[in-house]
Coordinates of C-alpha atoms and ligand atoms in Angstrom, one line a residue:
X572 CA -0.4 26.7 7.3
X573 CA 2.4 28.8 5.4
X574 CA 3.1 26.9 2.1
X575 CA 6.5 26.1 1.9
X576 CA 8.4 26.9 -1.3
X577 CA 8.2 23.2 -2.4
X578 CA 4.8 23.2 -1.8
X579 CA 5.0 26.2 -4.0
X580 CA 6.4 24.5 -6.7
X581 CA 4.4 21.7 -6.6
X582 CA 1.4 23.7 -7.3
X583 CA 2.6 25.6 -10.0
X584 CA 3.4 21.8 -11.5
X585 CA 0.0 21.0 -10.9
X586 CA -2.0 23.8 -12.7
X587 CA 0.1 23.7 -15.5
X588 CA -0.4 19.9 -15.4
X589 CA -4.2 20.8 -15.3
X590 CA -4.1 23.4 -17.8
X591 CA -2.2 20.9 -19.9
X592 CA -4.7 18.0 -19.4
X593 CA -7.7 16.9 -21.7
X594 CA -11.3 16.7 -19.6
X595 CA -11.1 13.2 -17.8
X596 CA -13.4 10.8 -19.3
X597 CA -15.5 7.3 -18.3
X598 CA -13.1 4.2 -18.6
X599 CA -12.7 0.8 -18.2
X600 CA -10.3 0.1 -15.2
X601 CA -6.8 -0.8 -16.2
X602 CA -5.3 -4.2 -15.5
X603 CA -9.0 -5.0 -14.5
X604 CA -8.7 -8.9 -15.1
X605 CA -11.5 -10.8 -13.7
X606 CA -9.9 -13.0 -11.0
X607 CA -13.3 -13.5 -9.2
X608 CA -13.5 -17.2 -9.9
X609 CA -9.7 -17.4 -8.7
X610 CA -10.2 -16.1 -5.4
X611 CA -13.6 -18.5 -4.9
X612 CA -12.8 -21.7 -3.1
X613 CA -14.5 -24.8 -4.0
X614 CA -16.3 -24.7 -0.2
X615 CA -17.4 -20.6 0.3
X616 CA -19.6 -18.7 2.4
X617 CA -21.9 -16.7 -0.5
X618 CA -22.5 -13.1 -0.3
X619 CA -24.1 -11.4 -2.7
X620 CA -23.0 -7.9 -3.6
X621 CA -24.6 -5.3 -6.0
X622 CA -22.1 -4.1 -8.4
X623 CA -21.8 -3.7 -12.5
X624 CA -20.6 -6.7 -13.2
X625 CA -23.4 -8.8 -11.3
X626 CA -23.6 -10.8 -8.1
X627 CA -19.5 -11.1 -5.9
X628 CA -18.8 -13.9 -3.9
X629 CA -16.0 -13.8 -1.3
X630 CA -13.4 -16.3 -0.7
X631 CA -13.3 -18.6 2.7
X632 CA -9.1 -18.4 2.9
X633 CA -7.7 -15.3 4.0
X634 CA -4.4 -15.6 3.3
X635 CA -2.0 -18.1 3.3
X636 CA 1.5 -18.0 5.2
X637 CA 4.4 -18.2 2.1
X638 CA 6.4 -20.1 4.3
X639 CA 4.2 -22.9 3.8
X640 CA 5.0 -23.7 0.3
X641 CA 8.7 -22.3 -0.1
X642 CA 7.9 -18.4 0.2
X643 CA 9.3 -15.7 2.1
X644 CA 7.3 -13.2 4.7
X645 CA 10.7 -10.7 3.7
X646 CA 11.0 -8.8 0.7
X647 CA 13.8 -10.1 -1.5
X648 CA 15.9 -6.9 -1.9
X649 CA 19.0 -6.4 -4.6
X650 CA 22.3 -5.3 -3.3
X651 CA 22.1 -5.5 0.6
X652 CA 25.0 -6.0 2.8
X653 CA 25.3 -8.0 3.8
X654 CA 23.5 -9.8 1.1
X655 CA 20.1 -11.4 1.6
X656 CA 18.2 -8.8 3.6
X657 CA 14.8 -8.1 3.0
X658 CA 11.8 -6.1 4.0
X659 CA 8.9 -7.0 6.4
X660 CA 5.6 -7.9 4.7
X661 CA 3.8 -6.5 7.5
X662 CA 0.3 -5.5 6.1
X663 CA -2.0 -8.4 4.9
X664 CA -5.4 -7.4 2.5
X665 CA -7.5 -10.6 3.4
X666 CA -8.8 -12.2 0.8
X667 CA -12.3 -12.3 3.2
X668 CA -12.5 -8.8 2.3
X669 CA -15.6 -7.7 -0.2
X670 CA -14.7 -8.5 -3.8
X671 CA -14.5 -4.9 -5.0
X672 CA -11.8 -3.6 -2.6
X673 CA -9.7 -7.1 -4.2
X674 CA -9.7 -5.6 -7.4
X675 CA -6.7 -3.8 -8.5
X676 CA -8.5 -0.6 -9.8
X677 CA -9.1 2.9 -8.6
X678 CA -13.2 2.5 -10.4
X679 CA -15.7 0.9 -8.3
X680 CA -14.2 1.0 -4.8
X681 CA -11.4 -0.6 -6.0
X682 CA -7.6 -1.3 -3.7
X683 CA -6.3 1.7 -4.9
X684 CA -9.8 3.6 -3.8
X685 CA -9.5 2.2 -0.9
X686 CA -5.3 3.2 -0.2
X687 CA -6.3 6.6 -1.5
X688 CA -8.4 6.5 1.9
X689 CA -5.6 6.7 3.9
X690 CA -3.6 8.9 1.5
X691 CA -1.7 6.8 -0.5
X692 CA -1.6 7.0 -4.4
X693 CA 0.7 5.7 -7.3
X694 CA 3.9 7.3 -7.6
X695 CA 4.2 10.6 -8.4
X696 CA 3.4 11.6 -12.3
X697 CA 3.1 7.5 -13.1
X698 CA 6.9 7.8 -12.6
X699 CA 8.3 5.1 -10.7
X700 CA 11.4 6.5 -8.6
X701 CA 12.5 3.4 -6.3
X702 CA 14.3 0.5 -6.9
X703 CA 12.4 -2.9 -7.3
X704 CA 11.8 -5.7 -4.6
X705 CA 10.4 -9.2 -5.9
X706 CA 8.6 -11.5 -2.9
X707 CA 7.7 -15.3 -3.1
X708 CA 4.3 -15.3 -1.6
X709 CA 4.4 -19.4 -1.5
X710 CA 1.9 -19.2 -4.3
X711 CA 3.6 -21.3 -7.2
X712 CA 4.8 -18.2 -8.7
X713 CA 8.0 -17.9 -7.6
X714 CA 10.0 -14.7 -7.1
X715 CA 7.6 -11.9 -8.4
X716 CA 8.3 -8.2 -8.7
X717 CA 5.9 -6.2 -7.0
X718 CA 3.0 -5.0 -8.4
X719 CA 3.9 -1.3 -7.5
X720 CA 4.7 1.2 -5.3
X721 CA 2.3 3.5 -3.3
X722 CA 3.1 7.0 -1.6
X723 CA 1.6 9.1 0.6
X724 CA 0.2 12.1 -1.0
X725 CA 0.0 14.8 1.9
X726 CA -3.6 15.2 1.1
X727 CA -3.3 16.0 -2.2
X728 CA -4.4 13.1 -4.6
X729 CA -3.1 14.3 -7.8
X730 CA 0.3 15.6 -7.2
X731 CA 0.9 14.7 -3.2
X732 CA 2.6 11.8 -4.0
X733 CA 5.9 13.4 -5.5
X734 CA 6.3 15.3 -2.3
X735 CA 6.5 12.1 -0.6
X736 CA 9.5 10.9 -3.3
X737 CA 11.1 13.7 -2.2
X738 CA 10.8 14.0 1.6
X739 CA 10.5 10.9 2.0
X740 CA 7.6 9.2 4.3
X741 CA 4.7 6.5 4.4
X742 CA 5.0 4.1 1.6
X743 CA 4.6 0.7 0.8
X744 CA 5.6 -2.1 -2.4
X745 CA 2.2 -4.9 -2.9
X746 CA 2.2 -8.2 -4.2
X747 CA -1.4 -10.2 -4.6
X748 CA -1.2 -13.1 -3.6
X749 CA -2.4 -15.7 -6.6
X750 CA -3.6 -18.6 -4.4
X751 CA -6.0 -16.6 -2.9
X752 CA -6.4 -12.8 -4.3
X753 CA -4.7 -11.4 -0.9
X754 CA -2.8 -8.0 -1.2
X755 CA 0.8 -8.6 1.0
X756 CA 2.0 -5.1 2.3
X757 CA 5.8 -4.0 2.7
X758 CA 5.1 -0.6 4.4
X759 CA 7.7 1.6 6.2
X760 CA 8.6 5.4 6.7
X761 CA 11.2 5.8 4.4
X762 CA 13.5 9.0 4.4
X763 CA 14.0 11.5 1.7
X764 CA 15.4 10.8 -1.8
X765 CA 18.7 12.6 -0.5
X766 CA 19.1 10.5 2.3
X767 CA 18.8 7.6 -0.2
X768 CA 15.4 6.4 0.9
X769 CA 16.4 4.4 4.2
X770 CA 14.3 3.3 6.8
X771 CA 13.5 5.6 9.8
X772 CA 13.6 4.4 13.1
X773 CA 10.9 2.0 13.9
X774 CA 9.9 2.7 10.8
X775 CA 8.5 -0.8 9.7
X776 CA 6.3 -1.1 12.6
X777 CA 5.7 2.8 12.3
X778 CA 4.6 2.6 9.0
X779 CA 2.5 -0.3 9.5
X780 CA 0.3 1.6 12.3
X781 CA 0.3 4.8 10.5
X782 CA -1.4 3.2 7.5
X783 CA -3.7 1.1 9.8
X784 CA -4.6 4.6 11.8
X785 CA -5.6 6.4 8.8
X786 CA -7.7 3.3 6.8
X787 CA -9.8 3.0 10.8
X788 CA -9.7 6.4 11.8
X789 CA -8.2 5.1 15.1
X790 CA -5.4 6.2 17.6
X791 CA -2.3 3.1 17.2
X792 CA 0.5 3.6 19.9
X793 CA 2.8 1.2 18.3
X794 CA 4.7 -0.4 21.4
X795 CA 1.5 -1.4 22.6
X796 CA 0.6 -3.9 19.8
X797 CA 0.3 -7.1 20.7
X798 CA -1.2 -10.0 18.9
X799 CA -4.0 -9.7 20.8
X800 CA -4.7 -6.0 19.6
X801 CA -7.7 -5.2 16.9
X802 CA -8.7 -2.4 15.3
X803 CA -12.3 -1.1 13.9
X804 CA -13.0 1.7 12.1
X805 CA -14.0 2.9 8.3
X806 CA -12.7 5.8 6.3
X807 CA -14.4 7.2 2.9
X808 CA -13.0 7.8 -0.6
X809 CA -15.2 9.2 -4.0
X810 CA -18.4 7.9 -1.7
X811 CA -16.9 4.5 -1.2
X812 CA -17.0 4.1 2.4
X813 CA -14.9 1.3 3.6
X814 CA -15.5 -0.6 7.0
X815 CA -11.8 -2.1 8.5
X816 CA -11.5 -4.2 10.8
X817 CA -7.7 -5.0 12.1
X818 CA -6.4 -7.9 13.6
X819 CA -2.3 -8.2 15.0
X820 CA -1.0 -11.6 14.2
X821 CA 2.1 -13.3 15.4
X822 CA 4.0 -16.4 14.2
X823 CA 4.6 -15.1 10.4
X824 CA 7.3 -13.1 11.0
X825 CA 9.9 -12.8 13.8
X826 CA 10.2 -10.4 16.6
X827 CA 13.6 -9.7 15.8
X828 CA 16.2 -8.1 13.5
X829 CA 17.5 -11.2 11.8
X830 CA 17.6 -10.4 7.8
X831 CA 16.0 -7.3 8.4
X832 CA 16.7 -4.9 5.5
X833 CA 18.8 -1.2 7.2
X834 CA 18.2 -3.4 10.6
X835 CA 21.3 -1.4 12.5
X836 CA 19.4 2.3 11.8
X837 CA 15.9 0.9 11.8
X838 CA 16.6 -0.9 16.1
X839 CA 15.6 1.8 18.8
X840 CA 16.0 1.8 22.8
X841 CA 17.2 -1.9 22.2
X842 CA 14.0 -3.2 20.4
X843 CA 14.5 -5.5 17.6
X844 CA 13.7 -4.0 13.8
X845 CA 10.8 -5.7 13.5
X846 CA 8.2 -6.4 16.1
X847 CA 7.1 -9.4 14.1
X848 CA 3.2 -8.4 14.3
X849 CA 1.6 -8.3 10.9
X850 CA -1.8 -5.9 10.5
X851 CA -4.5 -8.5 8.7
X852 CA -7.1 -6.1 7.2
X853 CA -10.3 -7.4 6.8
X854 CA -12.8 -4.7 4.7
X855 CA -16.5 -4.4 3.7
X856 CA -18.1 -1.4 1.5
X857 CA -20.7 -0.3 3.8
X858 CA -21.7 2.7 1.1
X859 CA -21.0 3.8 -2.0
X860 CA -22.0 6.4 -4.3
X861 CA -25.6 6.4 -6.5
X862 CA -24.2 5.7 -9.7
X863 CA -20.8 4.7 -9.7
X864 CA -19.2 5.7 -12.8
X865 CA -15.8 7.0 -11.6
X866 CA -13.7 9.4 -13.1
X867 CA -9.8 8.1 -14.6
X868 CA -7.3 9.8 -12.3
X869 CA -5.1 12.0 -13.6
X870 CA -2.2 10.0 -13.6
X871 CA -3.5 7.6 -15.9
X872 CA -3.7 9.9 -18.9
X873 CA -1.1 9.8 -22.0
X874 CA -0.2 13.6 -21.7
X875 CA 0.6 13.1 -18.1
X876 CA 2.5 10.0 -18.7
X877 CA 4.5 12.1 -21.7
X878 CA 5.2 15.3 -19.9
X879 CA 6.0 13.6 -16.9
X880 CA 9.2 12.3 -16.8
X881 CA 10.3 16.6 -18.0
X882 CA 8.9 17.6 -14.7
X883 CA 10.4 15.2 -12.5
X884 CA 14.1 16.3 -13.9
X885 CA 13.0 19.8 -13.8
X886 CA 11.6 19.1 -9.8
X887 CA 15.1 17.1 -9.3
X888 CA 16.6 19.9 -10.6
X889 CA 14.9 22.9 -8.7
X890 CA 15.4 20.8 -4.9
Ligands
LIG916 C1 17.8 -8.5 -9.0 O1 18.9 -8.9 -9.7 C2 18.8 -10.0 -10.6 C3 20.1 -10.4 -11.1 O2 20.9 -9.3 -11.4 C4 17.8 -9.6 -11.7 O3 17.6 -10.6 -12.6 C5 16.5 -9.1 -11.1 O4 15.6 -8.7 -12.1 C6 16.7 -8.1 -10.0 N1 15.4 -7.9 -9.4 C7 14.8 -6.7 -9.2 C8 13.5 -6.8 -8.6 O5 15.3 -5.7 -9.6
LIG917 C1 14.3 -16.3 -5.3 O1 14.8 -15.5 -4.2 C2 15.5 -16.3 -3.2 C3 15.8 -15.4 -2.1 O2 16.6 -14.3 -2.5 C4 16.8 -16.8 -3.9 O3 17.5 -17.7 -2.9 C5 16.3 -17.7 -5.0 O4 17.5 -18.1 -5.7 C6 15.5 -16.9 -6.0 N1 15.0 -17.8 -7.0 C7 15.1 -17.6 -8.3 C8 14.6 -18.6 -9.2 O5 15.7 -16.6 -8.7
LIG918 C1 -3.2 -15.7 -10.9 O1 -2.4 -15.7 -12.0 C2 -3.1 -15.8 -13.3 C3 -2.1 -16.1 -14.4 O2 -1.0 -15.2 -14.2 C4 -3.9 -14.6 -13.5 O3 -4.7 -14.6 -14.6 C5 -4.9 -14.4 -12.3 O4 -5.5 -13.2 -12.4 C6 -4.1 -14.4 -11.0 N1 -5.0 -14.4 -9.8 C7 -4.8 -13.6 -8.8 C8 -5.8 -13.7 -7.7 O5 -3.9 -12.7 -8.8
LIG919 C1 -1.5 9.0 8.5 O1 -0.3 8.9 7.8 C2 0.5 10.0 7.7 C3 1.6 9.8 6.8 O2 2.5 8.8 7.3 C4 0.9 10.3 9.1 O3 1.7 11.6 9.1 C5 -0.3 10.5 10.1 O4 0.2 10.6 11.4 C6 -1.1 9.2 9.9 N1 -2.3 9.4 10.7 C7 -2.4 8.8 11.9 C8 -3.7 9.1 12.6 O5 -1.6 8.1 12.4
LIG920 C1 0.0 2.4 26.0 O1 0.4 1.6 27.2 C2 0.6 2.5 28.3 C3 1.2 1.6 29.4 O2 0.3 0.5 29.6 C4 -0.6 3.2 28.7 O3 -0.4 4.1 29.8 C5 -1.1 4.0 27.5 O4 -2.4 4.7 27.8 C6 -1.3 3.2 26.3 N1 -1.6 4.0 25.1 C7 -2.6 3.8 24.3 C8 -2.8 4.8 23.2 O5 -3.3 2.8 24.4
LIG921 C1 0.8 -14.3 21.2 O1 2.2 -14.2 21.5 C2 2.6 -15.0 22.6 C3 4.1 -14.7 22.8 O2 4.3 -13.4 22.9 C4 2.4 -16.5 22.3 O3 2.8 -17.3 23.4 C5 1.0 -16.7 21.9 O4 0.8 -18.0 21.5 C6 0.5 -15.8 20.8 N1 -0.9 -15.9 20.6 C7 -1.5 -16.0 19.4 C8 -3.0 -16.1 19.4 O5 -0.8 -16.0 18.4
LIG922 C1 9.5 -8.1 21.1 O1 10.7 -8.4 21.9 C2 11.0 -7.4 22.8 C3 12.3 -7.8 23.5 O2 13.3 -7.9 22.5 C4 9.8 -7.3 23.8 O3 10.1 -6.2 24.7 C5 8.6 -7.0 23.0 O4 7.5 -6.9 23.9 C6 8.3 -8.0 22.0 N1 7.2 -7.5 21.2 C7 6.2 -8.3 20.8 C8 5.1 -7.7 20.0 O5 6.1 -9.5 21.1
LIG923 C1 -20.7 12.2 -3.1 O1 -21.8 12.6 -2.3 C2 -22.1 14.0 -2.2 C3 -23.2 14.2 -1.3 O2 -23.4 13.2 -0.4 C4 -22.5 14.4 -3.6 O3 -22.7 15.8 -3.6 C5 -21.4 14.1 -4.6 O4 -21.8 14.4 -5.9 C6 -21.1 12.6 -4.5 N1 -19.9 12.4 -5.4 C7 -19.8 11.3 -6.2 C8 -18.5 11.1 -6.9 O5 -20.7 10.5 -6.2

């Protein structure tokens, strides 16, 4: 492949990023609060799991539906018009999934181990670069901003990501929800900062199948879902290997346009925005590395965190 000229830039950006950066060192994982005993039901199927912090147990509810105690299966988005609009939550971490890939870490097989399988990382230089959507997940919290945005990173972990804020593509905003320790998933092709970030065509249920293809290694022709369709396949990350197993369900969300956020340039060859399917992943660790004291990423270090907001004006600036 001939690298293009952003390409270019953006590794230049990353060896001086590189040059700049102390060695990476053995740490606790951020925001690494034990929610174990949160996401174990009274009434559970037991599995023990080896892991550093001694024996997992996973939860017997999957998820629940929001809509059954005042939540939303949209996005609640700032500023639409008309107003109320939201985006689909079309992806769905089970809360059956092992304990590890529940945790909101990138150590020890963690969710964001486990997105960086199919590509996707934090946001470009720990910058955040998109506007904020809350959801209500119908778990007593209310409207809740989302935990964060993820990008796809064009194969390249470190940097890959701020390609994606720029062109545009796969991405996705997550919520956990706090009833049961599910991830809820708004992911869509979006396109590029210029053209303000919209939605491509099809690009909800695109974007849903893209990330399911790449987490099961599996071909997804996305007018052929139905809620009938599953998925299996695993995908690898640092050693973790992850085993997915898909599911298509119907009856949380409509198979229309109605309150669809950019519905009118999302619609194509008279299907509705939406195709109402959401992806319910379900995930074991089937292997993992000998000793598994990971590595901080990049991103999380001060001097990337200081010196990144000077690149991002002086990217903006060069594109
Ligand atoms: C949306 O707007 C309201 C009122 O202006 C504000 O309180 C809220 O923080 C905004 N939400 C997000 C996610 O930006
Ligand atoms: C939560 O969002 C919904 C949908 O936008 C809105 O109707 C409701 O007023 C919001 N609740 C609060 C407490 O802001
Ligand atoms: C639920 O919320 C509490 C309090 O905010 C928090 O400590 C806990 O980790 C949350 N549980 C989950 C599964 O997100
Ligand atoms: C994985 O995601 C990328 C980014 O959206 C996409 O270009 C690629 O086609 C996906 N892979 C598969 C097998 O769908
Ligand atoms: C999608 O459905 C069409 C028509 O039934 C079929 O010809 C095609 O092989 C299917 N594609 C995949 C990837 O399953
Ligand atoms: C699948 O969708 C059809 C409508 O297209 C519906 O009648 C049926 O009940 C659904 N099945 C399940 C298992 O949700
Ligand atoms: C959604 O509705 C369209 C018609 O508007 C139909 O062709 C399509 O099969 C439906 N999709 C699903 C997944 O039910
Ligand atoms: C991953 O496994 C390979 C060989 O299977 C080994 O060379 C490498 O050191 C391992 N990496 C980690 C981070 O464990």
């Amino acid at each position: 492949m001939i690298p293009s000229p952003r390409s270019t830039i953006l590794l230049f950006i990353a060896t001086q990023i590189l040059s700049f950066a102390p060695q990476a060192t053995a740490s606790p994982s951020y925001q690494d609060s034990e929610r174990d005993h949160v996401i174990s039901a009274p009434v559970e199927r037991t599995e023990v799991l080896g892991s550093a912090t001694g024996l997992r147990k996973r939860a017997d509810t999957a998820y629940t539906n929001p809509a059954d105690n005042g939540g939303y299966m949209l996005t609640i988005v700032n500023g639409t018009y008309p107003a109320g609009l939201g985006e689909p939550l079309n992806v769905i971490l089970s809360a059956e999934s092992d304990a590890l890939v529940l945790k909101q870490s990138v150590d020890n097989g963690g969710f964001l181990n486990y997105m960086l399988t199919a590509g996707l990382g934090e946001e470009c230089l720990g910058q955040h670069l998109g506007s904020d959507q809350s959801a209500n997940l119908g778990d007593g919290k209310g409207n809740v901003t989302e935990v964060e945005e993820l990008r796809y990173n064009y194969g390249d972990p470190y940097i890959g990501t701020c390609q994606e804020t720029f062109q545009g593509g796969l991405h996705l905003r997550y919520w956990i929800q706090n009833n049961t320790g599910a991830y809820f998933m708004a992911v869509s092709v979006e396109k590029s900062l210029t053209e303000g970030h919209d939605i491509v065509r099809d690009g909800y249920n695109i974007g849903r199948d893209q990330l399911v293809a790449n987490l099961t290694g599996k071909a997804v022709e996305t007018r052929n879902i139905t809620n009938q369709t599953t998925f299996s396949g695993s995908g690898s990350y640092k050693n973790y290997t992850y085993q997915t197993d898909v599911k298509y369900v119907s009856g949380l969300l409509k198979n229309s346009s109605d309150d669809i956020n950019h519905f009118y340039t999302v619609e194509q060859n008279g299907y509705p925005a939406i195709d109402g399917l959401v992806a319910v992943l379900t995930v074991k660790i089937t292997d993992k590395p000998k000793s598994s004291s990971a590595l901080t990423t990049l991103a999380r270090m001060p001097v990337v965190a200081l010196i990144g907001p000077l690149l991002i004006a002086s990217v903006v600036a060069l594109f």
